[in-house]
Tab-separated table of C-alpha atoms and ligand atoms in Angstrom:
chain	number	residue	atom	x	y	z
A	52	MET	CA	25.762	284.827	105.278
A	53	LEU	CA	23.013	284.374	108.338
A	54	ASN	CA	21.887	280.780	107.924
A	55	GLN	CA	17.865	280.298	107.221
A	56	THR	CA	16.551	279.995	110.291
A	57	GLU	CA	18.479	283.316	111.498
A	58	ILE	CA	16.866	285.140	107.867
A	59	ARG	CA	13.810	283.961	108.902
A	60	GLN	CA	13.926	285.724	112.607
A	61	TYR	CA	16.204	288.420	111.451
A	62	VAL	CA	14.795	291.961	113.163
A	63	ALA	CA	16.427	294.351	111.513
A	64	PRO	CA	18.462	297.469	113.541
A	65	PRO	CA	16.159	300.461	113.784
A	66	ASN	CA	16.775	302.841	110.792
A	67	GLN	CA	18.402	300.401	108.601
A	68	LEU	CA	16.737	301.934	105.483
A	69	HIS	CA	17.120	305.489	106.596
A	70	GLY	CA	18.222	306.798	103.103
A	71	ARG	CA	17.282	303.789	100.659
A	72	VAL	CA	14.269	304.069	97.786
A	73	ILE	CA	12.008	301.130	97.655
A	74	ALA	CA	9.657	300.638	95.762
A	75	ILE	CA	7.209	298.146	96.204
A	76	THR	CA	4.397	296.420	94.077
A	77	GLY	CA	1.099	295.920	95.455
A	78	ALA	CA	1.535	297.849	98.336
A	79	GLY	CA	-1.948	298.600	99.271
A	80	ASP	CA	-2.682	295.611	101.031
A	81	GLY	CA	-1.316	292.277	102.491
A	82	ILE	CA	2.195	291.679	102.672
A	83	GLY	CA	3.040	294.448	100.472
A	84	ARG	CA	1.459	296.529	102.741
A	85	ALA	CA	3.011	295.644	105.792
A	86	LEU	CA	6.263	295.810	104.264
A	87	ALA	CA	6.002	299.397	102.945
A	88	LEU	CA	5.002	299.866	106.749
A	89	ALA	CA	7.975	298.115	108.330
A	90	ALA	CA	10.441	300.019	106.063
A	91	ALA	CA	9.059	303.123	106.149
A	92	ARG	CA	9.399	302.947	110.229
A	93	GLN	CA	12.997	301.689	109.268
A	94	GLY	CA	13.765	305.210	107.183
A	95	ALA	CA	13.230	304.323	104.095
A	96	GLN	CA	11.635	306.358	101.294
A	97	LEU	CA	8.933	304.175	99.284
A	98	VAL	CA	7.908	304.500	96.098
A	99	LEU	CA	3.743	302.067	96.259
A	100	ILE	CA	2.973	300.805	93.361
A	101	GLY	CA	-0.619	299.244	92.975
A	102	ARG	CA	-4.160	298.797	91.440
A	103	THR	CA	-6.226	300.242	93.721
A	104	VAL	CA	-5.595	304.172	94.680
A	105	ARG	CA	-7.927	304.203	97.866
A	106	ARG	CA	-6.021	301.110	98.776
A	107	LEU	CA	-2.553	302.763	98.214
A	108	GLU	CA	-3.796	306.420	99.719
A	109	SER	CA	-4.653	304.174	102.877
A	110	ILE	CA	-0.648	303.137	103.095
A	111	HIS	CA	0.310	306.781	102.561
A	112	ALA	CA	-1.673	307.882	105.238
A	113	GLU	CA	-0.401	305.741	107.622
A	114	ILE	CA	2.993	305.800	106.684
A	115	ALA	CA	2.510	309.889	106.740
A	116	ALA	CA	1.471	309.353	110.568
A	117	LEU	CA	4.054	308.310	111.283
A	118	GLY	CA	5.890	311.321	111.523
A	119	SER	CA	3.593	312.465	113.961
A	120	ALA	CA	4.823	310.918	117.089
A	121	GLY	CA	7.583	312.913	117.228
A	122	GLY	CA	10.179	311.647	114.694
A	123	GLN	CA	10.594	312.873	110.638
A	124	ALA	CA	7.595	311.757	108.533
A	125	PRO	CA	9.552	309.111	106.376
A	126	GLU	CA	8.448	310.088	102.542
A	127	ALA	CA	6.301	308.217	100.456
A	128	THR	CA	4.888	308.731	96.647
A	129	ILE	CA	2.164	306.993	95.460
A	130	ALA	CA	2.209	305.280	92.028
A	131	PRO	CA	-0.531	304.131	90.430
A	132	LEU	CA	0.127	301.356	87.886
A	133	ASP	CA	-2.560	298.256	86.882
A	134	LEU	CA	0.126	295.448	85.975
A	135	GLU	CA	-2.631	293.613	83.638
A	136	LYS	CA	-3.442	296.604	82.016
A	137	ALA	CA	-0.624	298.689	81.616
A	138	LEU	CA	1.421	299.652	78.279
A	139	ALA	CA	4.832	300.475	77.664
A	140	GLY	CA	4.463	304.028	77.837
A	141	ASP	CA	3.093	303.723	81.764
A	142	TYR	CA	5.885	301.590	82.652
A	143	ASP	CA	8.570	304.657	81.017
A	144	GLN	CA	6.531	307.220	83.031
A	145	LEU	CA	6.858	305.288	86.229
A	146	ALA	CA	10.302	305.158	85.944
A	147	ALA	CA	11.412	308.184	84.448
A	148	ALA	CA	9.336	309.827	87.548
A	149	VAL	CA	11.587	307.938	89.900
A	150	LEU	CA	14.718	308.651	88.305
A	151	GLN	CA	13.966	312.060	87.863
A	152	ARG	CA	12.838	312.542	91.672
A	153	TYR	CA	15.138	310.208	93.304
A	154	GLY	CA	17.754	309.783	90.891
A	155	ARG	CA	18.673	305.842	91.893
A	156	LEU	CA	16.110	303.125	92.978
A	157	ASP	CA	17.643	301.043	96.078
A	158	GLY	CA	14.889	297.972	96.081
A	159	LEU	CA	12.303	297.449	94.048
A	160	VAL	CA	9.953	294.170	95.655
A	161	HIS	CA	7.832	292.761	93.441
A	162	ASN	CA	4.737	291.565	95.592
A	163	ALA	CA	1.643	292.205	93.350
A	164	ALA	CA	0.175	288.920	92.323
A	165	LEU	CA	-3.088	287.174	91.065
A	166	LEU	CA	-3.893	283.803	92.225
A	167	GLY	CA	-6.597	283.193	89.236
A	168	THR	CA	-8.806	280.302	89.216
A	169	ILE	CA	-8.229	277.115	90.647
A	170	ALA	CA	-8.218	274.333	88.284
A	171	PRO	CA	-7.064	271.198	86.929
A	172	ILE	CA	-4.707	272.249	84.026
A	173	GLU	CA	-7.253	269.845	81.969
A	174	HIS	CA	-9.415	272.319	82.373
A	175	ALA	CA	-7.248	275.762	82.472
A	176	ASP	CA	-8.887	278.766	80.954
A	177	MET	CA	-6.857	280.106	78.425
A	178	LEU	CA	-8.087	283.987	79.907
A	179	ASN	CA	-7.017	283.325	82.967
A	180	TRP	CA	-3.657	281.320	82.091
A	181	CYS	CA	-2.597	284.875	80.309
A	182	ARG	CA	-3.613	286.469	82.746
A	183	VAL	CA	-1.954	284.771	85.673
A	184	LEU	CA	1.330	284.455	83.836
A	185	HIS	CA	1.055	288.516	82.999
A	186	VAL	CA	0.413	289.931	86.227
A	187	ASN	CA	2.607	287.656	87.875
A	188	LEU	CA	5.624	287.206	85.492
A	189	THR	CA	5.843	289.357	82.523
A	190	ALA	CA	4.862	292.415	84.043
A	191	ALA	CA	7.654	291.951	87.167
A	192	LEU	CA	10.122	291.539	84.116
A	193	ALA	CA	8.555	294.490	82.211
A	194	LEU	CA	9.441	296.938	85.301
A	195	THR	CA	12.339	295.092	86.412
A	196	GLN	CA	14.093	296.608	82.866
A	197	VAL	CA	12.310	299.859	82.621
A	198	LEU	CA	13.652	300.387	86.513
A	199	LEU	CA	17.245	298.994	85.883
A	200	PRO	CA	18.876	302.418	85.254
A	201	SER	CA	17.444	303.723	88.707
A	202	LEU	CA	19.121	300.144	90.034
A	203	ARG	CA	21.984	300.378	88.304
A	204	ALA	CA	22.507	304.290	89.862
A	205	SER	CA	22.023	302.972	93.406
A	206	GLU	CA	25.470	301.945	95.218
A	207	ASP	CA	23.396	298.555	96.882
A	208	ALA	CA	20.365	297.987	95.106
A	209	SER	CA	18.452	294.897	95.796
A	210	VAL	CA	15.512	293.126	94.073
A	211	ILE	CA	13.211	290.682	95.597
A	212	PHE	CA	10.661	288.301	93.191
A	213	THR	CA	7.652	286.888	95.279
A	214	THR	CA	7.735	282.881	95.318
A	215	SER	CA	5.411	280.171	96.729
A	216	SER	CA	5.528	277.040	97.783
A	217	VAL	CA	4.049	275.850	94.488
A	218	GLY	CA	6.825	277.473	92.603
A	219	ARG	CA	9.468	275.123	93.808
A	220	ARG	CA	7.037	272.155	93.763
A	221	GLY	CA	3.736	271.841	91.598
A	222	ARG	CA	0.669	270.857	93.033
A	223	ALA	CA	-2.241	269.906	91.644
A	224	ASN	CA	-5.025	272.493	90.291
A	225	TRP	CA	-2.550	275.196	91.503
A	226	GLY	CA	-2.465	275.683	87.503
A	227	ALA	CA	-1.495	279.182	86.079
A	228	TYR	CA	-0.020	280.393	89.492
A	229	ALA	CA	2.452	277.597	90.490
A	230	VAL	CA	3.608	277.643	86.963
A	231	SER	CA	4.170	282.140	86.925
A	232	LYS	CA	5.724	281.254	90.518
A	233	PHE	CA	7.857	278.393	88.547
A	234	ALA	CA	8.679	280.768	86.409
A	235	VAL	CA	9.754	284.070	88.639
A	236	GLU	CA	12.151	281.066	90.039
A	237	GLY	CA	14.001	280.908	87.021
A	238	LEU	CA	13.569	284.899	86.475
A	239	ASN	CA	15.364	285.289	89.407
A	240	GLN	CA	18.702	282.987	88.807
A	241	VAL	CA	18.711	284.076	85.422
A	242	LEU	CA	18.427	287.932	86.311
A	243	ALA	CA	20.851	287.491	89.363
A	244	ASP	CA	23.237	285.835	86.987
A	245	GLU	CA	23.603	288.309	84.199
A	246	LEU	CA	24.245	291.225	86.535
A	247	SER	CA	26.365	289.800	88.953
A	248	GLY	CA	29.813	290.988	88.626
A	249	ASN	CA	29.170	293.704	86.372
A	250	SER	CA	26.751	295.341	88.763
A	251	LEU	CA	25.572	296.294	92.320
A	252	VAL	CA	22.839	295.011	91.646
A	253	ARG	CA	21.555	292.061	93.861
A	254	VAL	CA	18.823	289.547	92.875
A	255	ASN	CA	16.520	286.850	95.238
A	256	ALA	CA	13.050	285.294	95.759
A	257	VAL	CA	11.385	285.067	98.611
A	258	ASN	CA	8.581	283.147	99.692
A	259	PRO	CA	6.437	284.084	102.085
A	260	GLY	CA	4.361	280.940	103.293
A	261	ALA	CA	1.124	281.095	104.474
A	262	THR	CA	0.109	284.127	105.371
A	263	ARG	CA	-3.334	285.632	106.892
A	264	THR	CA	-4.279	287.967	103.307
A	265	ARG	CA	-7.049	288.113	100.859
A	266	MET	CA	-5.144	285.982	98.625
A	267	ARG	CA	-5.100	282.937	100.941
A	268	ARG	CA	-8.472	283.864	101.985
A	269	GLN	CA	-9.541	283.124	98.221
A	270	ALA	CA	-7.182	280.063	98.010
A	271	PHE	CA	-8.899	278.465	101.059
A	272	PRO	CA	-12.040	279.941	101.946
A	273	GLY	CA	-12.315	276.831	104.627
A	274	GLU	CA	-8.903	277.384	106.553
A	275	ASP	CA	-9.471	279.021	110.118
A	276	ALA	CA	-7.249	282.482	109.302
A	277	ALA	CA	-6.526	282.895	112.811
A	278	LEU	CA	-4.092	280.195	112.809
A	279	LEU	CA	-2.217	281.974	110.652
A	280	PRO	CA	0.659	284.503	110.860
A	281	GLU	CA	-0.239	288.286	110.021
A	282	PRO	CA	2.217	289.791	106.885
A	283	ALA	CA	3.838	292.058	109.727
A	284	SER	CA	5.618	289.106	111.472
A	285	ILE	CA	7.352	287.561	108.501
A	286	LEU	CA	8.713	290.119	107.147
A	287	GLY	CA	12.385	289.249	108.273
A	288	PRO	CA	14.000	287.532	105.097
A	289	TYR	CA	12.570	290.487	102.784
A	290	LEU	CA	13.968	293.384	105.170
A	291	TRP	CA	17.588	291.631	105.637
A	292	LEU	CA	17.112	291.840	102.178
A	293	LEU	CA	16.434	295.293	101.522
A	294	GLY	CA	19.336	296.590	104.110
A	295	PRO	CA	22.828	296.174	104.171
A	296	ALA	CA	23.408	293.156	106.104
A	297	SER	CA	22.808	291.208	103.554
A	298	ARG	CA	25.306	293.399	100.282
A	299	GLY	CA	26.352	290.729	98.022
A	300	VAL	CA	23.872	288.204	98.037
A	301	THR	CA	22.214	287.185	94.978
A	302	GLY	CA	20.514	284.238	93.346
A	303	GLN	CA	19.090	283.141	96.411
A	304	SER	CA	15.250	281.963	97.067
A	305	LEU	CA	14.723	282.846	100.920
A	306	ASP	CA	11.557	281.167	102.567
A	307	CYS	CA	9.778	283.272	106.028
A	308	GLN	CA	8.371	280.581	107.601
A	309	ALA	CA	9.821	276.948	108.294
A	310	PRO	CA	8.648	274.117	106.149
A	311	ARG	CA	5.485	272.950	107.205
A	312	PRO	CA	3.036	269.872	106.049
A	313	SER	CA	1.116	270.666	102.662
A	314	PRO	CA	-2.036	271.654	103.125
A	315	PRO	CA	-4.518	269.315	101.478
A	316	PRO	CA	-5.060	270.465	98.008
A	317	ALA	CA	-7.466	273.531	96.711
A	318	ALA	CA	-10.764	272.965	95.822
A	319	PRO	CA	-11.230	272.994	92.063
A	320	ALA	CA	-12.973	275.594	90.535
B	544	NAP	P1	-3.265	289.988	98.416
B	544	NAP	O1	-3.391	290.706	100.042
B	544	NAP	O2	-4.164	289.524	97.861
B	544	NAP	O3	-2.352	290.989	97.645
B	544	NAP	C1	-2.118	291.085	96.406
B	544	NAP	C2	-1.881	292.664	96.046
B	544	NAP	O4	-0.943	292.196	94.746
B	544	NAP	C3	-2.659	293.337	96.632
B	544	NAP	O5	-2.218	294.779	96.301
B	544	NAP	C4	-3.199	293.441	94.784
B	544	NAP	O6	-3.867	295.086	94.583
B	544	NAP	C5	-2.273	293.693	93.859
B	544	NAP	N1	-2.179	293.484	92.796
B	544	NAP	C6	-2.802	292.356	92.135
B	544	NAP	N2	-3.271	292.340	90.874
B	544	NAP	C7	-2.838	293.676	90.424
B	544	NAP	C8	-2.304	294.137	89.449
B	544	NAP	N3	-3.089	294.056	88.273
B	544	NAP	N4	-1.642	295.597	89.688
B	544	NAP	C9	-1.446	295.820	89.789
B	544	NAP	N5	-1.208	295.705	91.674
B	544	NAP	C10	-1.963	294.073	91.342
B	544	NAP	O7	-2.237	289.157	98.866
B	544	NAP	P2	-0.610	288.124	99.527
B	544	NAP	O8	-1.056	287.053	99.830
B	544	NAP	O9	-0.250	289.788	100.431
B	544	NAP	O10	0.166	288.177	98.208
B	544	NAP	C11	1.435	289.351	98.220
B	544	NAP	C12	2.533	287.838	97.028
B	544	NAP	O11	2.793	287.075	98.045
B	544	NAP	C13	1.933	287.654	95.877
B	544	NAP	O12	3.192	287.544	95.458
B	544	NAP	C14	1.286	286.208	96.590
B	544	NAP	O13	1.564	285.519	95.067
B	544	NAP	C15	2.412	285.691	97.555
B	544	NAP	N6	2.579	285.002	98.747
B	544	NAP	C16	1.709	285.139	99.124
B	544	NAP	C17	1.237	283.690	100.253
B	544	NAP	C18	-0.321	283.817	101.129
B	544	NAP	O14	-0.422	283.199	102.152
B	544	NAP	N7	-0.447	285.146	101.755
B	544	NAP	C19	1.467	282.728	100.334
B	544	NAP	C20	2.940	282.394	99.182
B	544	NAP	C21	2.854	283.693	98.466
B	544	NAP	P3	-5.723	295.689	94.964
B	544	NAP	O15	-5.356	296.138	96.481
B	544	NAP	O16	-5.605	296.164	93.850
B	544	NAP	O17	-5.946	294.367	94.756
């Protein structure tokens, strides 16, 4: 296995994801969008899962345009799913569509998340708490469950959860978001252990680190975003985990960026 620095700096060989079917949640914006585009460039067929259809249509068009550069157009399908509101039938429908269309799933990236209200635990709003825990944790579990038959049908399936530094060491005011990411780390470990030895499905988590996206702006409105890396520049660990070079790696929690000094606490709302 590569060391942490090599994984962070990983540059995928051309077409390394050729023929792989990869589903990404929150594919319409930020890190999910950049990852969908990068994976399509490497030959993957994408299932673009997300809440805002116009954003999914935009990334879908951008992926389709890759083909007009002369190569074969990468294939992508749009799967609208609001992880806050989706019911069991919506998950079942998506899973049935994936199985019917592709017969398997080689990658599942749980990227969508809700930041929610930044506030001390003492003042935690219960509705916000439930929404954040549901979108960031329970919905990822539900989606994994229904997609497991497709993942098991792959010869090398990779599930990626998205964690955060506040999901490894608690930090004041990050409330439900931080707790949800701690739970995602736990889900990653438990699922990886359960699936190792009896399946070809590997399960890992990735912490993108401070990245220039809408969520980061929401958390740190006063920060100079120009100092942060763009989503497209932090994708090494995602692309390594989705490709054949990481076959057999499971139960890890990786970082996209070298550790940096802790930022000042976000202002309580
Ligand atoms: P982002 O730009 O805000 O993107 C979040 C994505 O999640 C959006 O596409 C959003 O969809 C989707 N989403 C939110 N609620 C949803 C719901 N109910 N149903 C379906 N999709 C939903 O944020 P990002 O920074 O790229 O975040 C990506 C991941 O990285 C998250 O898991 C986040 O916790 C993690 N992360 C980010 C940073 C950072 O500095 N950016 C640091 C550590 C961890 P809409 O387009 O519909 O809003």
